[in-house]
XYZ file of C-alpha atoms in Angstrom:
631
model
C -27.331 -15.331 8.840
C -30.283 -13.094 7.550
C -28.482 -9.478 7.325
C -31.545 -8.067 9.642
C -30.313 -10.231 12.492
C -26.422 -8.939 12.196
C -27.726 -5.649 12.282
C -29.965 -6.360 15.636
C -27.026 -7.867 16.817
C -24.910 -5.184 15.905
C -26.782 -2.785 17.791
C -26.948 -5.081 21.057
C -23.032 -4.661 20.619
C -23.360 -1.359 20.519
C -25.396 -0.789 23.587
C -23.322 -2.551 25.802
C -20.810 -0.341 24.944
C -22.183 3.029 25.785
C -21.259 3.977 29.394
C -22.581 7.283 31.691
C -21.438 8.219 34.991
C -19.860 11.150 37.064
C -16.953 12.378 36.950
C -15.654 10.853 39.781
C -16.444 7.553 38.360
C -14.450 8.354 35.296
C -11.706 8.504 37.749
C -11.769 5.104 39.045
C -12.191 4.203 35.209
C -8.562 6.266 34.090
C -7.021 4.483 37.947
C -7.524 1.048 36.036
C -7.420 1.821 32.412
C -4.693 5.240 31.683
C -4.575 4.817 28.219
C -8.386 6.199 27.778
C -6.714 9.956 28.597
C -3.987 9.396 25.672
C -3.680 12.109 23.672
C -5.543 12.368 19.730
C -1.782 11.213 17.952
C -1.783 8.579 20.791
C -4.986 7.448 19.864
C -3.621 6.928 15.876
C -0.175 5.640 16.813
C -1.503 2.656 19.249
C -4.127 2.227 16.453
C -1.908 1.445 13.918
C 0.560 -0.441 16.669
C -2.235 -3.013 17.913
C -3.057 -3.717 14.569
C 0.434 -5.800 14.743
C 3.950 -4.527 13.336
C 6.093 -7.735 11.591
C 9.653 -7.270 10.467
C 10.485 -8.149 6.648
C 14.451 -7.306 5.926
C 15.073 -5.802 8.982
C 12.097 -3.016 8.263
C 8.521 -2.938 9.431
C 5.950 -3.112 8.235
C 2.707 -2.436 9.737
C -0.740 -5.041 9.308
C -2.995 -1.821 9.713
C -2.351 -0.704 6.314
C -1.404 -4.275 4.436
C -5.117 -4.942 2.961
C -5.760 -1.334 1.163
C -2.416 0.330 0.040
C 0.506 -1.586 -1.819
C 4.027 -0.878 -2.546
C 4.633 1.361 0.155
C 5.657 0.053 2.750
C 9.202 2.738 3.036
C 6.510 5.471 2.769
C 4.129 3.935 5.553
C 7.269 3.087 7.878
C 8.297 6.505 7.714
C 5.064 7.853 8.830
C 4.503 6.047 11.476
C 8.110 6.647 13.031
C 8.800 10.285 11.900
C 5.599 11.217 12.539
C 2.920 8.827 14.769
C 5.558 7.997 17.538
C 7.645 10.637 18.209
C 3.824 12.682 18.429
C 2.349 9.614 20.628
C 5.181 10.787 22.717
C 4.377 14.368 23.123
C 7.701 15.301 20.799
C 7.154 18.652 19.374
C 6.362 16.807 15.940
C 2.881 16.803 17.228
C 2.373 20.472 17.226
C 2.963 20.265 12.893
C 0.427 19.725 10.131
C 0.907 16.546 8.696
C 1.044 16.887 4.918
C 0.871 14.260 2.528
C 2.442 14.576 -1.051
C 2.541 12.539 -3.759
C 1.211 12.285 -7.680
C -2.712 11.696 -8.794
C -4.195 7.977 -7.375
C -1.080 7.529 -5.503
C -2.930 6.410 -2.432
C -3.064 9.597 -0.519
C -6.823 9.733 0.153
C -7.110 5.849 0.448
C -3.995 6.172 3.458
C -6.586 9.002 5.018
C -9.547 7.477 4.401
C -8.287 4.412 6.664
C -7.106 5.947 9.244
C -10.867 7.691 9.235
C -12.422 4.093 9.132
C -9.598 2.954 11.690
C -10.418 5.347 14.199
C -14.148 4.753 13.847
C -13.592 0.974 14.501
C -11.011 1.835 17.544
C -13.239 3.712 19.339
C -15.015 1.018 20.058
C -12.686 -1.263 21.377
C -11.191 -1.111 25.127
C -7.746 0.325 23.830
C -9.289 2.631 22.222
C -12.441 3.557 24.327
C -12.735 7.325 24.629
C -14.775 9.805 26.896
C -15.995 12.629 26.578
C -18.200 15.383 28.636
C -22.030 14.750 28.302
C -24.064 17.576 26.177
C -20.236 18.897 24.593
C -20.696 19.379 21.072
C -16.933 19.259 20.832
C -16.665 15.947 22.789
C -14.439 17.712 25.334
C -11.462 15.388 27.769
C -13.346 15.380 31.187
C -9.580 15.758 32.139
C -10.008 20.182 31.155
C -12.259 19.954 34.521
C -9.546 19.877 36.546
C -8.255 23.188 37.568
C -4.968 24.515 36.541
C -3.243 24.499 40.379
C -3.816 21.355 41.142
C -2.959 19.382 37.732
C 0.433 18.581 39.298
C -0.943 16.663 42.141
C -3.060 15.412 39.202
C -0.142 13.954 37.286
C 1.905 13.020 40.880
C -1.495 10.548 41.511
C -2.195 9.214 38.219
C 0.628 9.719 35.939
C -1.159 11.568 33.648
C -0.639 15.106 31.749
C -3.303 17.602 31.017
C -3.279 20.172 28.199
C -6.383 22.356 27.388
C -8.360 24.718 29.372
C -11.904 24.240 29.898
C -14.093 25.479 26.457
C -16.113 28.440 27.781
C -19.579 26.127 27.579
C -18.466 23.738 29.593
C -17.071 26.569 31.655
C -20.845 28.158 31.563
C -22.360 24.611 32.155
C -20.119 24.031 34.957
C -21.090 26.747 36.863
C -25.361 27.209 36.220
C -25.849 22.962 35.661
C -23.372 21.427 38.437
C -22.808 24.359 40.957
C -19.278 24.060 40.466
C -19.309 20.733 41.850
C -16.440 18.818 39.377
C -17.055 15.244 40.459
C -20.711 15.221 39.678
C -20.263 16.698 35.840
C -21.486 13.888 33.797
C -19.303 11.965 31.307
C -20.154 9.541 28.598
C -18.177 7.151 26.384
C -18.403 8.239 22.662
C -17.784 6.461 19.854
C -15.896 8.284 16.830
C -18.031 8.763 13.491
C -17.719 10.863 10.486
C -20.939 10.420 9.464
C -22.571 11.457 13.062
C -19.546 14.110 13.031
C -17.936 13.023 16.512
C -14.326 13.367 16.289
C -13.514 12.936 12.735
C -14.041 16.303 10.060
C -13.503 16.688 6.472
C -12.729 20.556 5.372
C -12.865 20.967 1.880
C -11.945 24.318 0.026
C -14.709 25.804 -2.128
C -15.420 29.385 -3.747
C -13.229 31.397 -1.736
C -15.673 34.433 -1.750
C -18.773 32.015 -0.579
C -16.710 29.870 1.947
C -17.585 31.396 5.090
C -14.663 31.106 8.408
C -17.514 29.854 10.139
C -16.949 25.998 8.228
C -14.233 25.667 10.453
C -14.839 27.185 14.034
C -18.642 27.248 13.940
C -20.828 30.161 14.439
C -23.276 32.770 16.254
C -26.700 31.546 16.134
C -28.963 34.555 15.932
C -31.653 32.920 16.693
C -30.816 32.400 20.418
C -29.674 35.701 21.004
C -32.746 37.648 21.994
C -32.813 34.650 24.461
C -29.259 34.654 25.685
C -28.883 38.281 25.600
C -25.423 38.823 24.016
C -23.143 37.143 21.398
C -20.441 36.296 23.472
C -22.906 33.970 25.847
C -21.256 30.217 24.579
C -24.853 28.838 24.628
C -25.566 31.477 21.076
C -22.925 29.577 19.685
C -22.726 26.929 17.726
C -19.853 24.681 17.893
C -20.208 23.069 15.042
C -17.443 23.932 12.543
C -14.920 20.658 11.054
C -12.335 22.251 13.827
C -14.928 21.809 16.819
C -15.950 18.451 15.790
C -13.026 17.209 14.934
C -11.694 17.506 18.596
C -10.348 14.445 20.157
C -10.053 12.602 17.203
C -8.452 13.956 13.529
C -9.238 16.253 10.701
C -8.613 16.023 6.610
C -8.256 19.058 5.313
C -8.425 18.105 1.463
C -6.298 20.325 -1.186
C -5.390 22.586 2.121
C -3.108 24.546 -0.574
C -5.951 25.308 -2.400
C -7.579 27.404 0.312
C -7.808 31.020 1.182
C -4.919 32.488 3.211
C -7.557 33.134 5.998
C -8.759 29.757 6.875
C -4.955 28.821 7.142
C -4.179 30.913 9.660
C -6.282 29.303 12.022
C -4.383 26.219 11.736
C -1.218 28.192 13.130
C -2.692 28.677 17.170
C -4.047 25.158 16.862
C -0.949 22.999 16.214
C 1.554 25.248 17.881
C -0.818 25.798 20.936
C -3.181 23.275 20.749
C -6.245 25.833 20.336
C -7.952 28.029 18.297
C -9.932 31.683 17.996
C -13.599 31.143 17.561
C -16.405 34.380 18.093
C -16.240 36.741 20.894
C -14.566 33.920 23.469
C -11.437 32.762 24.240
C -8.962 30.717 22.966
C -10.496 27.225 22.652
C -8.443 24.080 23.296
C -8.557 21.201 20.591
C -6.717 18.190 20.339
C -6.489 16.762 16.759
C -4.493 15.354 14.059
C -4.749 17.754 11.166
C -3.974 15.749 8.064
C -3.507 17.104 4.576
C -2.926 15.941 0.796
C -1.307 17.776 -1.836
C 0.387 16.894 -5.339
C 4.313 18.124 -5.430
C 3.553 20.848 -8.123
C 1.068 23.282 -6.012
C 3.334 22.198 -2.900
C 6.327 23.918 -4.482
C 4.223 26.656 -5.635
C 3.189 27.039 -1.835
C 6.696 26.859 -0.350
C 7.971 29.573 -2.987
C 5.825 32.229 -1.671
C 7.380 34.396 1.699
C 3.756 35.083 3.104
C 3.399 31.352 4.014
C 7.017 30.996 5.635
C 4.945 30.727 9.439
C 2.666 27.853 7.976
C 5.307 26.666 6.154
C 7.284 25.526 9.541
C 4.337 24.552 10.990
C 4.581 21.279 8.392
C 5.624 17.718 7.972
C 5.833 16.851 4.562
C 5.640 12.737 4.569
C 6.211 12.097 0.139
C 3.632 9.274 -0.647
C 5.093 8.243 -3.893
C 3.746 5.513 -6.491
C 4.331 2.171 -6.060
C 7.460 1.031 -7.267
C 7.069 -2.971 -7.348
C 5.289 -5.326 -9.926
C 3.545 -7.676 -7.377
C 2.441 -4.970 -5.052
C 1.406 -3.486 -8.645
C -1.122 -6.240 -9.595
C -2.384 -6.222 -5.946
C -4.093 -2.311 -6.359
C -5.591 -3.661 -10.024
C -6.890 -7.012 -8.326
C -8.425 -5.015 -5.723
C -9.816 -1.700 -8.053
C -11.381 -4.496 -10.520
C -12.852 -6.632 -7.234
C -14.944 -3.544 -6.276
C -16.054 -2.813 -9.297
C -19.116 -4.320 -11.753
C -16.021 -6.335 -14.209
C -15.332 -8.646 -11.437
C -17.154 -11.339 -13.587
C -14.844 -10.968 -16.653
C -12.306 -14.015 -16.971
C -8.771 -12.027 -16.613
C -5.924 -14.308 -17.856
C -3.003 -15.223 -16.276
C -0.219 -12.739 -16.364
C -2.595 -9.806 -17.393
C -2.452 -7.688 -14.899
C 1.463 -8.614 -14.518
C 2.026 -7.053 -17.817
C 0.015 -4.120 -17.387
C 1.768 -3.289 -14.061
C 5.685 -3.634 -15.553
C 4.432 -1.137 -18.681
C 3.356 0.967 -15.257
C 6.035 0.708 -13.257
C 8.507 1.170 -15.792
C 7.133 4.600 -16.642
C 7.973 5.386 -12.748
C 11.631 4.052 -12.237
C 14.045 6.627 -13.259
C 17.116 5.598 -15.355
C 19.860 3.876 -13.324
C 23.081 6.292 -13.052
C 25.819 2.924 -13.072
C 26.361 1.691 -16.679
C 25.655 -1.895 -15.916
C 22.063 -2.220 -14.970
C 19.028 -1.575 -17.714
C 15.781 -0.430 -16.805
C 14.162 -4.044 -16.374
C 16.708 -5.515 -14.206
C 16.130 -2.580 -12.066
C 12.271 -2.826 -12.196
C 13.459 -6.974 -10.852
C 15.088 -5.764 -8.478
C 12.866 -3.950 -7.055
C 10.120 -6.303 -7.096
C 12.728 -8.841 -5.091
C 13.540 -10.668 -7.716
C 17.150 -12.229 -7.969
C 19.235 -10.642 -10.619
C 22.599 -12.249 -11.131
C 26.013 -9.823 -10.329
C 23.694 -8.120 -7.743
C 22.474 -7.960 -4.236
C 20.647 -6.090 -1.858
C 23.406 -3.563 -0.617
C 23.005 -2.815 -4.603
C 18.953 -2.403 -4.295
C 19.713 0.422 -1.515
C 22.348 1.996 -3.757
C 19.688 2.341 -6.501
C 17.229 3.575 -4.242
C 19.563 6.249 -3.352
C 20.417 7.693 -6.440
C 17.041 9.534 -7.002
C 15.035 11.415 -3.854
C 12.032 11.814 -6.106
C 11.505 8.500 -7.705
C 8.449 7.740 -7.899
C 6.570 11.094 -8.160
C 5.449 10.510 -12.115
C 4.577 8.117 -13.878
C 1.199 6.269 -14.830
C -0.796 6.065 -12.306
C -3.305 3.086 -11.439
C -6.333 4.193 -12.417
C -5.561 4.726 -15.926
C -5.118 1.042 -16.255
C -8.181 0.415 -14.765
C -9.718 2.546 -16.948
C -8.523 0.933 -20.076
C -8.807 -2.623 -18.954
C -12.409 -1.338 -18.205
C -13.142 -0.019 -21.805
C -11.563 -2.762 -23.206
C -14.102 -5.190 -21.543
C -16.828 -3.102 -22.138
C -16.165 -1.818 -26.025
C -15.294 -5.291 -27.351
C -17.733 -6.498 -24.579
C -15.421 -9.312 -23.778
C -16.178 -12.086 -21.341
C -12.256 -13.023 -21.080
C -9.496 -10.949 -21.601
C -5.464 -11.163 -21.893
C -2.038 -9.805 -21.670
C -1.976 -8.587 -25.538
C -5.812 -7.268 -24.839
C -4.684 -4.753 -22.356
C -1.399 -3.782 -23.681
C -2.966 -2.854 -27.529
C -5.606 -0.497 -25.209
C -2.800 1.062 -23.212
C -1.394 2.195 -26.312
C -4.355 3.488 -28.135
C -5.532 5.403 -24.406
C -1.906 6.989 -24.836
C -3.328 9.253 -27.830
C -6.453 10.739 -25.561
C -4.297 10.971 -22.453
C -4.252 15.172 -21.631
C -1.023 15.390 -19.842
C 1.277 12.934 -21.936
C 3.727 15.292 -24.213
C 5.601 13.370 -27.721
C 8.299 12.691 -26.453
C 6.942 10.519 -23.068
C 4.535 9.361 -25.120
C 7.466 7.745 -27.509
C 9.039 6.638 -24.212
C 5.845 5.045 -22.995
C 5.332 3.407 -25.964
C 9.006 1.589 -25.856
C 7.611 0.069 -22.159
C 5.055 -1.496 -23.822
C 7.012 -3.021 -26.265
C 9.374 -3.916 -23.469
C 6.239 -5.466 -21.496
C 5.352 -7.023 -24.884
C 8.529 -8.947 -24.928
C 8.375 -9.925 -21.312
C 5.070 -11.441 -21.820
C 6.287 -13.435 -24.962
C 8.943 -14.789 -22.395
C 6.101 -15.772 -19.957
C 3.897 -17.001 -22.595
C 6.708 -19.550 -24.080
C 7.053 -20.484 -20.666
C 3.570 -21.383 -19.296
C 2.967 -23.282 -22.791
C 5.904 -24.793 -22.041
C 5.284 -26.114 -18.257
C 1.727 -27.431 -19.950
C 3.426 -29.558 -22.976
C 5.844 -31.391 -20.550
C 4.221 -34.054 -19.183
C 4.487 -34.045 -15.115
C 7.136 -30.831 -15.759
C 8.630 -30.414 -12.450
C 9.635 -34.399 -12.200
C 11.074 -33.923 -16.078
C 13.446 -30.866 -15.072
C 14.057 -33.166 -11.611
C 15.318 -36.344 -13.607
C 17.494 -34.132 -16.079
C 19.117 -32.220 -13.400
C 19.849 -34.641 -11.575
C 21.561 -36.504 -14.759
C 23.290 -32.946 -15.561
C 24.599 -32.445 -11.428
C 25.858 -36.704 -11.882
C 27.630 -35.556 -15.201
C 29.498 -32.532 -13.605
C 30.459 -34.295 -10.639
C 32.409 -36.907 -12.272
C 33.635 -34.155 -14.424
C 35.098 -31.844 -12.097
C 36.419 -35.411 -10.055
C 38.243 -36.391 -12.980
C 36.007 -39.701 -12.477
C 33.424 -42.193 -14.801
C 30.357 -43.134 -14.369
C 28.437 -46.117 -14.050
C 26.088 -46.791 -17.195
C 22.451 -47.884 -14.689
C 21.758 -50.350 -17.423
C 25.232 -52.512 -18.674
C 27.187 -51.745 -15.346
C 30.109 -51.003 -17.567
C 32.050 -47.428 -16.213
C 31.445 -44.624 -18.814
C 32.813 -40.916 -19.324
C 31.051 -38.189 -18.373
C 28.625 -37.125 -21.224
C 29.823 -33.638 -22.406
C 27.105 -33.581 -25.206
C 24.071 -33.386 -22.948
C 26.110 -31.171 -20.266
C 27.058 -28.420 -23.291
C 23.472 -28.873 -24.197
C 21.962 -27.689 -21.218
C 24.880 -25.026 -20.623
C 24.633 -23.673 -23.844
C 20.788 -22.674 -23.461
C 22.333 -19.641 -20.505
C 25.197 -18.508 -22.533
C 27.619 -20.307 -20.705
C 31.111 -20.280 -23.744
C 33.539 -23.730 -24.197
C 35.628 -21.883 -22.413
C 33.931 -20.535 -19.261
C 32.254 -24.510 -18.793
C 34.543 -25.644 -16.311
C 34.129 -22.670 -13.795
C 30.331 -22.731 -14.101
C 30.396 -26.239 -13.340
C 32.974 -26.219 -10.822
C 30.610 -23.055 -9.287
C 28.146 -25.699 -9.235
C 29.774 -28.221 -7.227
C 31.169 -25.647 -4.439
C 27.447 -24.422 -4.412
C 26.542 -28.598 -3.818
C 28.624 -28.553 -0.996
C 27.962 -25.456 0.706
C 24.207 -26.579 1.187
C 25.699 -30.513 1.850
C 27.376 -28.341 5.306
C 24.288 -26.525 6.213
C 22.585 -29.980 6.032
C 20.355 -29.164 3.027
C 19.599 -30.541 -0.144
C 20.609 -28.941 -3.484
C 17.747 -29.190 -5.537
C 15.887 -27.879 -8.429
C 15.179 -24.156 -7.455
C 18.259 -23.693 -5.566
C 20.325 -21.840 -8.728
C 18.152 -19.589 -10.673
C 20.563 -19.726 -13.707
C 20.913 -23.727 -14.023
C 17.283 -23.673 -13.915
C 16.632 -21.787 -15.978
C 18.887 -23.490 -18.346
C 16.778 -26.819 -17.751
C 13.958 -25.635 -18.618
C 15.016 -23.648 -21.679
C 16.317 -27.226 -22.598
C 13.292 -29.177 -21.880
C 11.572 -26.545 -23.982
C 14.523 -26.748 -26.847
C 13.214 -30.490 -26.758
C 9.533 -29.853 -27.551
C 9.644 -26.872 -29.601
C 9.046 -28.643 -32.716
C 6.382 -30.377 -31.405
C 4.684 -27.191 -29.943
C 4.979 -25.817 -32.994
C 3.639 -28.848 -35.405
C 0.492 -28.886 -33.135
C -0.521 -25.445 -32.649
C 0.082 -24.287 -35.714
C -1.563 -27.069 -37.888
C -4.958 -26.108 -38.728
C -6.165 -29.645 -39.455
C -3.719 -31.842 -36.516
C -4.394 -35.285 -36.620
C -5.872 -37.589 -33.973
C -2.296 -37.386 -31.637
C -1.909 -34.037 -32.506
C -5.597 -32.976 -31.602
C -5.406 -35.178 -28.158
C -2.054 -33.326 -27.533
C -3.612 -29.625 -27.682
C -6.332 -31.301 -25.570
C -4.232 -32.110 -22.530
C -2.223 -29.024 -22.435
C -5.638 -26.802 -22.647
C -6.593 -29.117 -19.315
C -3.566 -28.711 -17.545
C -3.472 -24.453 -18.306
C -7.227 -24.515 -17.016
C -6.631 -26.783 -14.176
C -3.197 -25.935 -12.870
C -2.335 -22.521 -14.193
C -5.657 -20.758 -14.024
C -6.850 -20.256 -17.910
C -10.003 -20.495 -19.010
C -10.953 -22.068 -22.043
C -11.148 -18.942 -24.244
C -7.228 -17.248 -22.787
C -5.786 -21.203 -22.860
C -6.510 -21.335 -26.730
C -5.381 -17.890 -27.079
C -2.308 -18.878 -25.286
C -1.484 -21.445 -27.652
C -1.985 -19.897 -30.737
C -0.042 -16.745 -29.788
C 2.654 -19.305 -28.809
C 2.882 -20.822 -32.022
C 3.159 -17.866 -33.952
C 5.569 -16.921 -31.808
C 7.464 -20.261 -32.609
C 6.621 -19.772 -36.215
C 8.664 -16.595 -36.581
């Protein structure tokens, strides 16, 4: 469709949106609909809630955020139910600052900016419709028109609370416009926009000495004095500071630490009372979510000085750490390199999988028990299966450190250096060993990295470097074995035969003569023997195997190839034992023959067609494999 026409159309949407009417009519509208009078927190909480809430190990996790932020799920769920809920429901949580800390590119702006984007898009829908008084340039609840005596009769008839008094325009407006008439005060529905400044505000701290009070709770426009006759008529005033127009809806208040002492103390009437001091008037009502960022250095700064203790209670620190898992890790680079102008460049396999272990092993802190390593813990997290451990073990590890997470690298250095890489070697395809060599040369220019992380860091990427070998051996050999999966399916099968009669005390039947036929110890040691597994520890790893055959037998399922990580493993380390040679005679020989050339041929199809190579990374692939064989 030609973009002019889903714009027109946009805008027919957009009109049959807007509504006008008295306030009377309003009325009928809260009768039928009582969740247009929720409260600004309300407003976020059943924003994120409708967006649909699914439960993954027994947490949950919530859709609103799943597209945009990665890896922190913990973080998110604690939000929402420290903070979102128990403030939907009028808790005294409500009356705090939110704060968000958490290191550099963590996701702290990117968390805000979506809730900014979300509100904009919930406004207009009929959950999240909102109404406002016509003309208000602070987008007032009709609801403040309701006089103070009678707003328990109010809340007897509809089941709904008011807070706020009346802003002293409306109070003005009231009076000369309507004759004190309430019912016929117009009200509009408005639609939240922090471009059009309705509902949403942005405060950001500037020169201290040129910042003027007036960015935040408007100000006295001169102009209309001589007209108006004094400076505390509401019509010479301008309510137009973030605080005014950020009514009904929520305000960011960016590096809030960084600010002058004076334009905090404004935010101590507004989210203990739920109002604020603006010119010669009084206290104006406002009902907002004040949200802040701030990295844990200038936070403890903050906390350590006595003049801030009132603020200081008057906050919810909610830690937004890194990311601590691999996948989640290659999800942020996937989507930082499909928004920017790189998105073109051929990115092998595995790249970014690399890249984000060398990352989020600089993040994980060193386990405290003696028998876990730094990469079984970085599996672990990630959900992988780690033999001797479990999930109760997971939580353990989780628990040993309150501030993992709050260093590291963060994400945007390894965009940056995947970036130069493509750009300095101008590269149309780039791989695992690509990124890693730039991640170590960026280490040299990075400002903040001391000697002795730097030798640190440099150990993860050897660690990452290993890794990859491990995946690289791998994926070349999935691509030599013909029809792989059915190959580890036939041996296994032979291997589980084998074992059975073995742990029986029973012979086989030879398929081909008929004749009965002992259980063939050679090819079982040969598979056991690529995991480790000693003469003497053979009959209790194959007698684990058979209980582990019948346990699935009971629950009616089939023991197949994926069903034990290690035997797997140990097939295809065998299958790969098989064709080492021959990996390494053909991509090592610089003039292979006719059988060897047609060989290199059909794995190079199979890693473009069925593993996601292009030409260029396949051939890379291969040769880095065979060097690796050649060692």
């Amino acid at each position: 469709m030609d973009i002019l026409k889903k714009i027109e159309m946009q805008r027919h949407e957009e009109e049959k949106l807007k509504w006008e009417g008295t306030f009377a009519e309003y009325l009928e509208i809260i009768k039928e609909k009582p969740w247009v009078a929720q409260s600004a927190h309300s407003r976020v909480y059943n924003m994120i809630k409708d967006a649909g809430v699914e439960k993954v190990d027994g947490k949950n996790q919530y859709q609103f955020f799943s597209n945009q932020l990665f890896g922190l799920e913990e973080a998110l769920e604690k939000l929402v139910e420290e903070y979102f809920h128990p403030a939907a429901k009028r808790l005294d949580v409500r009356k705090r600052i939110l704060l968000l800390m958490g290191p550099v590119s963590g996701g702290k702006s990117t968390l805000v900016a979506m809730l900014k984007r979300g509100l904009e898009a919930y406004s207009r829908t009929d959950r999240g419709a909102i109404y406002a008084i016509k003309g208000c340039p602070m987008h007032e609840d009709p609801l403040h028109l309701i006089p103070h005596h009678l707003r328990q009769d109010f809340f007897d008839e509809y089941g709904i609370r008011i807070e706020g008094n009346l802003s002293p325009l409306n109070t003005m407006r009231l009076d000369k416009e309507y004759g004190g008439r309430i019912e016929d005060v117009i009200v509009e529905r408005i639609f939240f926009s922090e471009d059009k400044r309705v509902g949403i505000g942005t405060f950001s701290p500037s020169d201290p000495k040129s910042q003027d009070i007036a960015d935040l709770t408007g100000s006295i426009d001169f102009s209309t004095i001589a007209e108006y006759g004094s400076e505390s008529d509401p019509r010479a005033y301008r309510f137009d500071g973030e605080l005014n127009k950020a009514n009904r809806g929520m305000m960011e208040f960016q590096e809030m630490l960084k600010c002058d002492e004076k334009f905090l103390w404004h935010l101590l009437s507004l989210t203990q009372e739920g109002n604020f001091k603006a010119g010669r008037f009084a206290l104006i009502s406002a009902d907002e979510l004040i949200v802040a960022h701030t990295n844990e250095t200038e936070y403890r700064s903050f906390i350590s000085n006595k003049k801030n203790e009132a603020l200081h209670s008057r906050i919810i620190v909610m830690p937004v750490p890194y990311n601590l898992k691999v996948s989640q890790e290659e999800k942020i680079y996937e989507k930082m390199i499909r928004e920017s102008d790189v998105s073109n460049v051929h990115i092998a396999p595995h790249t970014l999988k690399v890249a984000a272990m060398f990352t989020i092993l600089t993040r994980l802190k060193e386990p405290k028990k003696g028998d876990i390593d730094l990469v079984k813990k970085m599996r672990l997290y990630d959900g992988q299966n780690v033999e001797g451990f479990n999930s109760a073990d997971v939580e353990e590890l989780k628990k040993e450190y309150n501030d993992e997470g709050m260093s590291g690298i963060d994400p945007r250095y390894v965009i940056n250096r995947i970036s130069s890489t493509i750009i300095r070697k101008e590269m149309t395809s780039i791989n695992a060993l690509d990124v890693l060599r730039s991640l170590k040369e960026g280490l040299d220019q990075h400002p903040s990295i001391t000697d002795e992380l730097k030798e640190r860091y440099l150990n993860f990427i050897s660690v990452a470097r290993k890794e990859f070998d491990d995946i690289a051996k791998k994926e070349v050999q999935k691509a030599f074995v013909y029809s792989y999966e059915e190959s580890a399916k036939t041996l296994m099968d032979n291997y589980l035969d084998n074992v059975e009669a073995y742990c029986n005390k029973i012979k086989l039947r030879d398929p081909l003569t008929g004749e009965e036929i002992n259980p063939d110890e050679k090819l079982m040691r040969s598979i056991e023997e690529q995991i480790g597994i000693s003469e003497n520890a053979k009959k209790a790893f194959r007698e684990e195997i058979l209980i582990r055959i019948s346990a699935y037998a009971r629950k009616g399922k089939r023991f197949d190839y994926n069903s034990h990580d290690r035997l797997r493993e140990a097939i295809q380390k065998k299958l790969f034992a098989d064709l080492k040679d021959v990996v390494k005679i053909t991509t090592s020989t610089k003039t292979p023959d006719e059988q060897q050339l047609k060989k290199v041929n059909e794995v190079v199809a199979r890693l473009i067609d069925e593993h996601g190579y292009n030409s260029t990374s396949a051939n890379e692939l291969l040769r880095y494999v065979g060097s690796l064989l050649n060692r």
